[in-house]
Short mmCIF file of C-alpha atoms in Angstrom, two decimals:
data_model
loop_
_atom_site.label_atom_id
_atom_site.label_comp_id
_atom_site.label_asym_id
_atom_site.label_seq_id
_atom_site.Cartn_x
_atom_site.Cartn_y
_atom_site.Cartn_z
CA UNK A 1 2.71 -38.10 -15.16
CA UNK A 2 -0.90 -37.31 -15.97
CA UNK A 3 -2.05 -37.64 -12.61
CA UNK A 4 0.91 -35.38 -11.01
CA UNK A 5 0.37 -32.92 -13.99
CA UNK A 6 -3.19 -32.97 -12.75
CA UNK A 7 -2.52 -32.65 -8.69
CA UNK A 8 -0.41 -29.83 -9.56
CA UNK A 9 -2.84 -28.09 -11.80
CA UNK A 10 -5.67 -28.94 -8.35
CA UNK A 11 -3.05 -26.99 -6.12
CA UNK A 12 -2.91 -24.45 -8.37
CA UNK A 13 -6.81 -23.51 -8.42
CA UNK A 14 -7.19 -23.87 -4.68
CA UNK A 15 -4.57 -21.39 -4.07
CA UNK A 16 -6.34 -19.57 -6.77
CA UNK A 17 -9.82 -19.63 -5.21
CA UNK A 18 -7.89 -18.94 -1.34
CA UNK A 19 -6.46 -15.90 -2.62
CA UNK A 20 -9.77 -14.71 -4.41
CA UNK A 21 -11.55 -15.37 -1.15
CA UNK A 22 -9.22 -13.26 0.61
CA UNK A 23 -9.41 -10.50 -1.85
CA UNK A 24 -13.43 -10.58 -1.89
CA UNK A 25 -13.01 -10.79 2.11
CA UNK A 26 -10.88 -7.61 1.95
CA UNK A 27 -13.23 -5.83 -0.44
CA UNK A 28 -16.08 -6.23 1.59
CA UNK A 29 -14.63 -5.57 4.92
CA UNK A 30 -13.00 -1.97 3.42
CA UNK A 31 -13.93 1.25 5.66
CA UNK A 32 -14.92 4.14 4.61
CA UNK A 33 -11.95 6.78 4.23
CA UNK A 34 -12.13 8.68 7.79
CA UNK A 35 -11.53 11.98 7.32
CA UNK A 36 -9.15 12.44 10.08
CA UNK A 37 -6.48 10.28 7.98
CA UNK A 38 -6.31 13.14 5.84
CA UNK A 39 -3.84 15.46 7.62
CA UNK A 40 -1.75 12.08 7.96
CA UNK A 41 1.20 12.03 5.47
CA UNK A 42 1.39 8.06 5.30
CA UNK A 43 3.59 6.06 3.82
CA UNK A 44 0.76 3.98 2.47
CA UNK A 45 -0.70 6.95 0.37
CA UNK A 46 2.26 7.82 -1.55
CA UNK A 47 3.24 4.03 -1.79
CA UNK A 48 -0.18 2.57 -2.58
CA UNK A 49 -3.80 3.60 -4.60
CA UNK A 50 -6.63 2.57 -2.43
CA UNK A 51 -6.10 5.30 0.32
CA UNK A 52 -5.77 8.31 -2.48
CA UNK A 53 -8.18 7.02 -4.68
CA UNK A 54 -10.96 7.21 -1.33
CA UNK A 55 -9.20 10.52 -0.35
CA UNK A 56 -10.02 12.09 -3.90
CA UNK A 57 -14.02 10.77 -4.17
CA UNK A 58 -14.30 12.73 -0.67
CA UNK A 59 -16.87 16.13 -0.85
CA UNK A 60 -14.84 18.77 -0.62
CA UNK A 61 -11.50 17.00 -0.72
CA UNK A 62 -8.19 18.75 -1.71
CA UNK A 63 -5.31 16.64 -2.27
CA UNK A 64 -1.82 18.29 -1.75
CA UNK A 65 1.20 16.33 -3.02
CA UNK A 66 4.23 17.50 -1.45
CA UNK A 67 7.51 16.04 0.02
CA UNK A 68 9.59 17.10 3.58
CA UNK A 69 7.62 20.23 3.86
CA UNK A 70 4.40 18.56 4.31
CA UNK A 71 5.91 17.02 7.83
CA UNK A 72 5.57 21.12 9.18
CA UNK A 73 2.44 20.94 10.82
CA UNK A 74 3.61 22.38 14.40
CA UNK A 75 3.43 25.69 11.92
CA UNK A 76 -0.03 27.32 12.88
CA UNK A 77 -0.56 27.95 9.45
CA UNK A 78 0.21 24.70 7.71
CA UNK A 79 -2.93 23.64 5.89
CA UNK A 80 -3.44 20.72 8.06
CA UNK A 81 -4.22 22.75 10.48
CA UNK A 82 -5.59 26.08 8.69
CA UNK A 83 -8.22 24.05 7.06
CA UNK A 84 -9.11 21.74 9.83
CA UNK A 85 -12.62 22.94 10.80
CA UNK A 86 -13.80 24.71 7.61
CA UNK A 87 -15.24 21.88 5.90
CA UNK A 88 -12.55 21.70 3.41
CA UNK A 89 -10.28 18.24 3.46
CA UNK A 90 -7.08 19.17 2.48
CA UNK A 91 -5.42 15.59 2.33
CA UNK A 92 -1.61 15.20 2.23
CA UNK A 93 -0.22 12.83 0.23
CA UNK A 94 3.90 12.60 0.57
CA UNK A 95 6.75 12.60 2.41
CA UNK A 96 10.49 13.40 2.53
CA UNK A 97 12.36 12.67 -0.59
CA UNK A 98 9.35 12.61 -2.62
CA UNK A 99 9.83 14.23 -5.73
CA UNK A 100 8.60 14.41 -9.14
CA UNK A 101 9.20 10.93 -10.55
CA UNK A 102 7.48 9.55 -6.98
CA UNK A 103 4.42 11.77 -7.50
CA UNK A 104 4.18 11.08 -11.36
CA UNK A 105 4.11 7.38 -10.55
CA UNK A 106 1.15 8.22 -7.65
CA UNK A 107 -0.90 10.46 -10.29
CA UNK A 108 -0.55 8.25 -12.77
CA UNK A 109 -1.57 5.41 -11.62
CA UNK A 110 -5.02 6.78 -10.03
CA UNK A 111 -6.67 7.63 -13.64
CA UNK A 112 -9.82 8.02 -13.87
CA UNK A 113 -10.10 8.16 -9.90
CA UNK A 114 -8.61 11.75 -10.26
CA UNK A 115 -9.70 13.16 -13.67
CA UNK A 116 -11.03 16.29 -13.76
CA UNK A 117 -10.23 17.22 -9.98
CA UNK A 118 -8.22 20.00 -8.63
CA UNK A 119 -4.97 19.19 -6.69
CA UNK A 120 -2.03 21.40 -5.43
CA UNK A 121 1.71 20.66 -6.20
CA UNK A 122 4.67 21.69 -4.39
CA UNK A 123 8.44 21.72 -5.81
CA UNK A 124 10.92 22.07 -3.51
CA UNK A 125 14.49 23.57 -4.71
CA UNK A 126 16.35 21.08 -3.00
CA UNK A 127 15.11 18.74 -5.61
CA UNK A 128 17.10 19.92 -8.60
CA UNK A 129 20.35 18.67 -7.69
CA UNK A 130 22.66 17.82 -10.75
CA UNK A 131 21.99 14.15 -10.21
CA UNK A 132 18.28 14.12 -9.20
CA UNK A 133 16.53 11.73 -6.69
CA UNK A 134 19.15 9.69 -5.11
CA UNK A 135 18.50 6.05 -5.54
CA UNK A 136 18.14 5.07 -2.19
CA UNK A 137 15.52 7.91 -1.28
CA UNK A 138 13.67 6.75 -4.79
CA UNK A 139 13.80 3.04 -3.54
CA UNK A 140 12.12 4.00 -0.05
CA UNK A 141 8.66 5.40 -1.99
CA UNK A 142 8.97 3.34 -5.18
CA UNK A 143 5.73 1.69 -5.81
CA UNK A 144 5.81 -1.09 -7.87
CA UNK A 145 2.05 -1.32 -7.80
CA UNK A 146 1.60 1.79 -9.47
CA UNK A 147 4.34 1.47 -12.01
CA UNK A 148 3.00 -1.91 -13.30
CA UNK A 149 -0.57 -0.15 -13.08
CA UNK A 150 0.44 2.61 -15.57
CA UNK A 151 2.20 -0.15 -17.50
CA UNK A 152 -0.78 -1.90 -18.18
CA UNK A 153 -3.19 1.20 -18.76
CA UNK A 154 -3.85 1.89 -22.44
CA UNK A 155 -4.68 4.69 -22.27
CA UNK A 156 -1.37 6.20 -21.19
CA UNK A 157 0.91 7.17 -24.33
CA UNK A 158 3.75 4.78 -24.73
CA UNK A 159 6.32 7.49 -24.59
CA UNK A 160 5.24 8.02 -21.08
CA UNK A 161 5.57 4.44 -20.40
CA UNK A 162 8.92 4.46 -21.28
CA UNK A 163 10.11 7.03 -19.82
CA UNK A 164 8.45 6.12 -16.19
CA UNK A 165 10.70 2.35 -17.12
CA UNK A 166 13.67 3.74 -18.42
CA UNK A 167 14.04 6.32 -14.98
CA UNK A 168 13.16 3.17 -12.59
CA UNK A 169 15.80 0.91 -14.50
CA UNK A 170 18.42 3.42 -14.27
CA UNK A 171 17.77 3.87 -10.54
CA UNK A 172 17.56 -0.11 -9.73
CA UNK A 173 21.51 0.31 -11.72
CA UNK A 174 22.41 2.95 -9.62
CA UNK A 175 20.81 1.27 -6.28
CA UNK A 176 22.58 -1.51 -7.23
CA UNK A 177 26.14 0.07 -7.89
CA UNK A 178 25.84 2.88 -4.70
CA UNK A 179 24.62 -0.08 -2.38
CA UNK A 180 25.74 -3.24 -3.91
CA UNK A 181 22.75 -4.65 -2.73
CA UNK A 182 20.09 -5.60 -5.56
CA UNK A 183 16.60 -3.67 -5.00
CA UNK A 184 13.79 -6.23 -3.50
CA UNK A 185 11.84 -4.64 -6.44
CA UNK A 186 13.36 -6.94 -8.91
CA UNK A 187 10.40 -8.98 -9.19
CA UNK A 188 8.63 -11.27 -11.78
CA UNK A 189 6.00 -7.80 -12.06
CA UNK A 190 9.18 -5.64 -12.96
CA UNK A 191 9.85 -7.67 -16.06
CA UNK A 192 7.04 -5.65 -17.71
CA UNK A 193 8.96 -2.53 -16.30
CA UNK A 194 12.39 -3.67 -17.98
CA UNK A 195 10.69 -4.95 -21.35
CA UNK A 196 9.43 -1.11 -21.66
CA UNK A 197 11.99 0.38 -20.70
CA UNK A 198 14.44 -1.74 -23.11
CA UNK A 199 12.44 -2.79 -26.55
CA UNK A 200 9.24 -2.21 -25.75
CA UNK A 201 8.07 -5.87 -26.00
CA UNK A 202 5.88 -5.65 -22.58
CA UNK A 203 3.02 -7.60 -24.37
CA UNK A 204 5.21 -10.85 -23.80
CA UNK A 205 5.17 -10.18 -19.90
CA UNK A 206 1.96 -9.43 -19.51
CA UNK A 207 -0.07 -11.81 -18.25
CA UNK A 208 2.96 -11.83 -15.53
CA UNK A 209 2.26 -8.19 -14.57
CA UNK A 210 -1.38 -9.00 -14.43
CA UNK A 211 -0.70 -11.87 -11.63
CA UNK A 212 1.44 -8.87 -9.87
CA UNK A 213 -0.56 -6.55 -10.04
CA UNK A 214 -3.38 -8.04 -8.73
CA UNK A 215 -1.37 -9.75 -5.79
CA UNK A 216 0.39 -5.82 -4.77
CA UNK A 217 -3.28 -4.85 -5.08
CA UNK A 218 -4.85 -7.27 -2.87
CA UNK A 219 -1.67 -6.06 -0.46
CA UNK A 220 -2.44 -2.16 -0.70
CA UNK A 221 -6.01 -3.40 0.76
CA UNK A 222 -4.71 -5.26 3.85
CA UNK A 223 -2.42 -1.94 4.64
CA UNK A 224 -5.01 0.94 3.81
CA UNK A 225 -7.53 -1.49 5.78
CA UNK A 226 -4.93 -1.67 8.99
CA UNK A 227 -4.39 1.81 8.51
CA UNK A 228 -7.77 3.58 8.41
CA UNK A 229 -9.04 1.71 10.87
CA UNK A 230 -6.70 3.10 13.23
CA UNK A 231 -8.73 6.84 13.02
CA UNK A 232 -11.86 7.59 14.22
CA UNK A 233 -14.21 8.64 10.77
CA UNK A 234 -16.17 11.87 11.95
CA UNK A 235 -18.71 13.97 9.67
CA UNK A 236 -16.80 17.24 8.42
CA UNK A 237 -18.12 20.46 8.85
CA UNK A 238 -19.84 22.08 6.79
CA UNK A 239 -17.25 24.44 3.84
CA UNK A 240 -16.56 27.70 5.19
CA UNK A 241 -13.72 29.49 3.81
CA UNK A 242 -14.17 32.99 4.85
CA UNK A 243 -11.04 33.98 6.89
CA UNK A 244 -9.70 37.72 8.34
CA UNK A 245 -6.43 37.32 6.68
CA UNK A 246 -4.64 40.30 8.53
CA UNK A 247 -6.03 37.99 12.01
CA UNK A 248 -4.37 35.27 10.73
CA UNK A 249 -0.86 37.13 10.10
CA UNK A 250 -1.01 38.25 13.12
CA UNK A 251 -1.67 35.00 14.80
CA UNK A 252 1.09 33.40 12.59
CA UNK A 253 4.14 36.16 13.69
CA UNK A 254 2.65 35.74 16.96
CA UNK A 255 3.75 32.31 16.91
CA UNK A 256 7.00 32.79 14.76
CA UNK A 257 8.06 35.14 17.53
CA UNK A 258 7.45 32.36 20.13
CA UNK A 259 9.16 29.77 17.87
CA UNK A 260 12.45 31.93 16.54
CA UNK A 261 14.60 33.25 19.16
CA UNK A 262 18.52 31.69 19.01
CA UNK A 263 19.54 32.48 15.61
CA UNK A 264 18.97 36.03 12.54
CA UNK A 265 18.32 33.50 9.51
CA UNK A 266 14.36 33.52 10.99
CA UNK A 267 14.70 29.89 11.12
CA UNK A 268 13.18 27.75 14.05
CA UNK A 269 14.60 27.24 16.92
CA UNK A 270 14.91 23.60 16.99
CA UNK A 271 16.24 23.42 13.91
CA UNK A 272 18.32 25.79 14.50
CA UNK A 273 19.95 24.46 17.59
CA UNK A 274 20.09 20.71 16.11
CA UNK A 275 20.95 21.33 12.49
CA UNK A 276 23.04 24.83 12.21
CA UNK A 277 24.24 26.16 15.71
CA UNK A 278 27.31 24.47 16.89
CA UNK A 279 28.34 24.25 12.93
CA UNK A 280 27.26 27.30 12.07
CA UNK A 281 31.23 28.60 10.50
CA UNK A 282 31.65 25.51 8.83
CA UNK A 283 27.99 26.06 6.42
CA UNK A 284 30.20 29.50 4.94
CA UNK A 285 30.46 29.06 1.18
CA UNK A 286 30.02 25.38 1.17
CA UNK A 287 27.76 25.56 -1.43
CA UNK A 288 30.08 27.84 -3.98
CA UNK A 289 30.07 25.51 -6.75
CA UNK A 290 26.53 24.29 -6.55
CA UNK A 291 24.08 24.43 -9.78
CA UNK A 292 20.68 23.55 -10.08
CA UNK A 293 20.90 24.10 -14.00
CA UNK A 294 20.92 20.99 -15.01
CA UNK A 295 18.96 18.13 -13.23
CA UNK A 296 17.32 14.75 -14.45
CA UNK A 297 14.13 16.62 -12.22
CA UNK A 298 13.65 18.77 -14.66
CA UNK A 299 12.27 16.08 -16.84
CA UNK A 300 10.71 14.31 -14.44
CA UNK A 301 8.45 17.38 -13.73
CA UNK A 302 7.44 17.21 -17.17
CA UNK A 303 6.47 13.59 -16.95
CA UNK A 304 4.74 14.28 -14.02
CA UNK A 305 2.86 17.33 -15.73
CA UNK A 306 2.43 15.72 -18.33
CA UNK A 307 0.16 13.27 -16.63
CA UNK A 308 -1.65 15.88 -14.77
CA UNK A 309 -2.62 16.83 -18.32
CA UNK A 310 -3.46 13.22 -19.24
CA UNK A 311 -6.23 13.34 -16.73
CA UNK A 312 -7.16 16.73 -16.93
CA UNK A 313 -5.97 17.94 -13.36
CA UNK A 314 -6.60 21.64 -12.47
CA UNK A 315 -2.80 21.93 -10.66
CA UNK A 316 -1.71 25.07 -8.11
CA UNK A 317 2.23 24.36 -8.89
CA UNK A 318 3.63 26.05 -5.35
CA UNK A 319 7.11 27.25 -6.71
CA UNK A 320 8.53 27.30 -3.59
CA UNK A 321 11.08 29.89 -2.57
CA UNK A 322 15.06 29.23 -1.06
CA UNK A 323 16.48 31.17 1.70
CA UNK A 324 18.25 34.36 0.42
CA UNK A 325 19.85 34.76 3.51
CA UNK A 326 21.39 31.48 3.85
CA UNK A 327 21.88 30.80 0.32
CA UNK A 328 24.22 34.19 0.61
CA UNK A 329 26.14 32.61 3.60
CA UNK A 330 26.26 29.25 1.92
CA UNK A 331 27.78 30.46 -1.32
CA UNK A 332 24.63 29.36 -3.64
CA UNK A 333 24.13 32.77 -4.99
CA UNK A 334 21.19 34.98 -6.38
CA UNK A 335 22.39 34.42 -10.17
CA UNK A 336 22.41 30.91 -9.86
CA UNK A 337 19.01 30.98 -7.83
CA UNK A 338 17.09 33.25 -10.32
CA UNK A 339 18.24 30.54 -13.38
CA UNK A 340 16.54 27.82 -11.12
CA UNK A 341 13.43 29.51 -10.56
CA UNK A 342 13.09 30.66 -14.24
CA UNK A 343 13.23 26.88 -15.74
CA UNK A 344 10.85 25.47 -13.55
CA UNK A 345 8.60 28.79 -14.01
CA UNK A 346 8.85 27.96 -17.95
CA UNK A 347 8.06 24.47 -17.82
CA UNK A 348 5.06 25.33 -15.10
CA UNK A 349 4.11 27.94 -18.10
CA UNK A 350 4.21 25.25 -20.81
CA UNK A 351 1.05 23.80 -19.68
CA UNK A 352 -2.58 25.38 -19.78
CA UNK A 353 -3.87 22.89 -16.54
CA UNK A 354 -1.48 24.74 -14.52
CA UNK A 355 -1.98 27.58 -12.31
CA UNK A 356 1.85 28.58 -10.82
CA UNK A 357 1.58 30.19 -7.59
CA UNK A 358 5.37 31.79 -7.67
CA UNK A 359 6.54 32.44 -4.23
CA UNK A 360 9.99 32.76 -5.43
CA UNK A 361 10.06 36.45 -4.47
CA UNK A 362 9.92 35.82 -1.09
CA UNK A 363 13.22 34.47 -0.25
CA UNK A 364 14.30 37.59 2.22
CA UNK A 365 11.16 37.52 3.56
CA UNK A 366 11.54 37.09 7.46
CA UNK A 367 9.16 34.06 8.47
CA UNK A 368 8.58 32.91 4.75
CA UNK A 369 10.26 29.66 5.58
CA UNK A 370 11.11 27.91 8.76
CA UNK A 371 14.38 26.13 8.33
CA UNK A 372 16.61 26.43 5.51
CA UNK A 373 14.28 25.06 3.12
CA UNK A 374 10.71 24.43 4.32
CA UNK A 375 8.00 27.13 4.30
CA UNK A 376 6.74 28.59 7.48
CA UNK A 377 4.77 30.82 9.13
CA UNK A 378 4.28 33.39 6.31
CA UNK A 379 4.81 31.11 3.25
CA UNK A 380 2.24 28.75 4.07
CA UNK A 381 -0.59 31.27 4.65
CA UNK A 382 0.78 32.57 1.31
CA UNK A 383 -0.54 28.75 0.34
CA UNK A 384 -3.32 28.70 1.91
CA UNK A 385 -4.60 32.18 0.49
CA UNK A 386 -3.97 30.95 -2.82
CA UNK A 387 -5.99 27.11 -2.36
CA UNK A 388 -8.87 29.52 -0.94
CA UNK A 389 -9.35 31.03 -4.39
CA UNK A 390 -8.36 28.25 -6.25
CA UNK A 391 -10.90 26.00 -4.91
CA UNK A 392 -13.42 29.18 -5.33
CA UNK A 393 -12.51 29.41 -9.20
CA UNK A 394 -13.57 25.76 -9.97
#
């Protein structure tokens, strides 16, 4: 018994040492953080730390966190590509379906890596549906890396602890009950998550969230490692943010002219033609008895906020506009709009960090947005106008 007890206990520490050989390996072997990653909207930045934590020690580094609209850079005027020889690294750090329980998790888990540093926030409309983040979409950018990192971070308030556990139990149920399938993310780490989210009593589980922590870390490596490696790391020029902003409208409708010809909503072509066109009669009033008044992303924006806070992020909140046009057609009317854009405006409001760049006038405004939802040509010069002096005013 002794000597099996004792074999086992061997196994244990080699395995042990392997994996802390592979971790100091990885560690070593990191690359620096090329800057042409930045205008990449991975999967492993939104999912993972190492990639936004480099991203954010950058010189003149900008991080925008953002969902589909992000994916818009064939718009001239997408900050990707405004920004990409003036020095200034605007990195973008989303995808589609990332809202504001995905980006509190992301923020939250950096800390210190991103106190004190200036970052821009978008909100999309499309977002406030009466049952929030659909479970499936929440599953595909879950991180449980960076829950189980704010878990074990003392100094993040319980309350927000809880709230981040109670949200991912409740969309594990739903998962669970819309799929039938149970989410891969019911791990040993998750414990913690459920103890939180139930009692409270995560000091019990954590030495286990400890173990996976450290093991999703030592994965988040491998994958920024693969990842950055894969783009060439070239010095940035030096800052120069001095732009002819009628030029640049006029470039920008010179290209929304090019890019919107088939259709009177102003919306691209291709989207148009693959989205709209053939089913244009059938979009008429579908959208009659839709509400954004209440929404479970309402308080999920404050979580998220509320961590901003926590680490003492200057925030440009981009409230971004919806169609007029096609909102009329669909049914979702201006009443029912305007009550939208004023309770995100008053939470934005609630918190001195926060600088709200309201676009929400705009939604007649020919070019504003390209589709039926995403900004375009004119909306995100509007953006970039506003980063210029917001990155001036630090």
């Amino acid at each position: 018994m002794r000597r099996a007890l004792l074999a086992a206990l061997a196994t244990v520490l080699v395995c042990a040492l392997a994996l802390a050989a592979v971790r100091w390996g990885l560690e070593a072997a990191m690359p620096d953080y090329p800057a042409a990653l930045s205008a990449e909207a991975a999967e492993e930045k939104i999912t993972g730390m190492w990639l936004t934590e480099q991203a954010a020690e950058r010189d003149n580094s900008l991080l925008i966190f953002g969902s589909s609209e992000l994916k818009t850079t064939d718009i001239c005027t997408h900050p990707a590509n405004f920004f990409a020889d003036t020095g200034l690294q605007v990195d973008l750090i989303g995808r589609g379906s990332c809202q504001s329980i995905i980006h509190a998790m992301a923020i939250g888990a950096q800390g210190e890596a991103l106190r004190g540093r200036q970052i821009v926030l978008i909100t999309a409309p499309q977002s406030y549906v009466p049952e929030g983040i659909a479970s499936d979409l929440f599953m595909a950018n879950y991180s449980q890396q960076q829950l189980l990192d704010i878990l074990g971070d003392e100094t993040i308030p319980d309350d927000i602890k809880t709230y981040l556990s109670a949200r991912t139990q409740d969309l594990f149920d739903a998962y669970e009950a819309d799929t039938g399938l149970t989410p891969e993310a019911y791990t040993a780490g998750d414990l913690l998550s459920t103890a939180w989210a139930e009692d409270g009593a995560a000091a019990l589980l954590a030495p286990y969230g400890a173990a996976a922590e450290w093991l999703l870390d030592t994965r988040d490596l491998a994958e920024a490692k693969d990842l950055a490696e894969d783009f060439p790391d070239e010095a940035p020029a030096a800052l120069n943010l001095a732009f002819d902003w009628d030029a640049e409208l006029e470039a920008a409708l010179d290209q929304a002219a090019e890019m919107v010809t088939n259709n009177d909503f102003y919306m691209q072509d291709s989207y148009y033609a693959t989205y709209i066109g053939a089913k244009l009669d059938q979009q008429a009033g579908k959208d009659a008895a839709l509400s954004y008044e209440t929404s479970p992303e309402y308080d999920d924006l404050r979580c998220l906020l509320d961590l901003c806070s926590l680490w003492d992020l200057e925030v440009l909140f981009v409230h971004v506009p919806m169609h007029g046009a096609w909102n009329d057609f669909t049914g979702f009317d201006a009443g029912r709009r305007a009550a939208y854009y004023q309770a995100v405006r008053e939470i934005a409001e609630d918190y001195d960090n926060v600088t709200l760049l309201d676009l929400t006038g705009y939604e007649y405004e020919p070019y504003f947005l390209c589709d039926t939802m995403h900004l375009g040509w004119k909306g995100w010069l509007a953006v970039d106008r506003a980063i210029v002096e917001f990155y001036h005013a630090a």
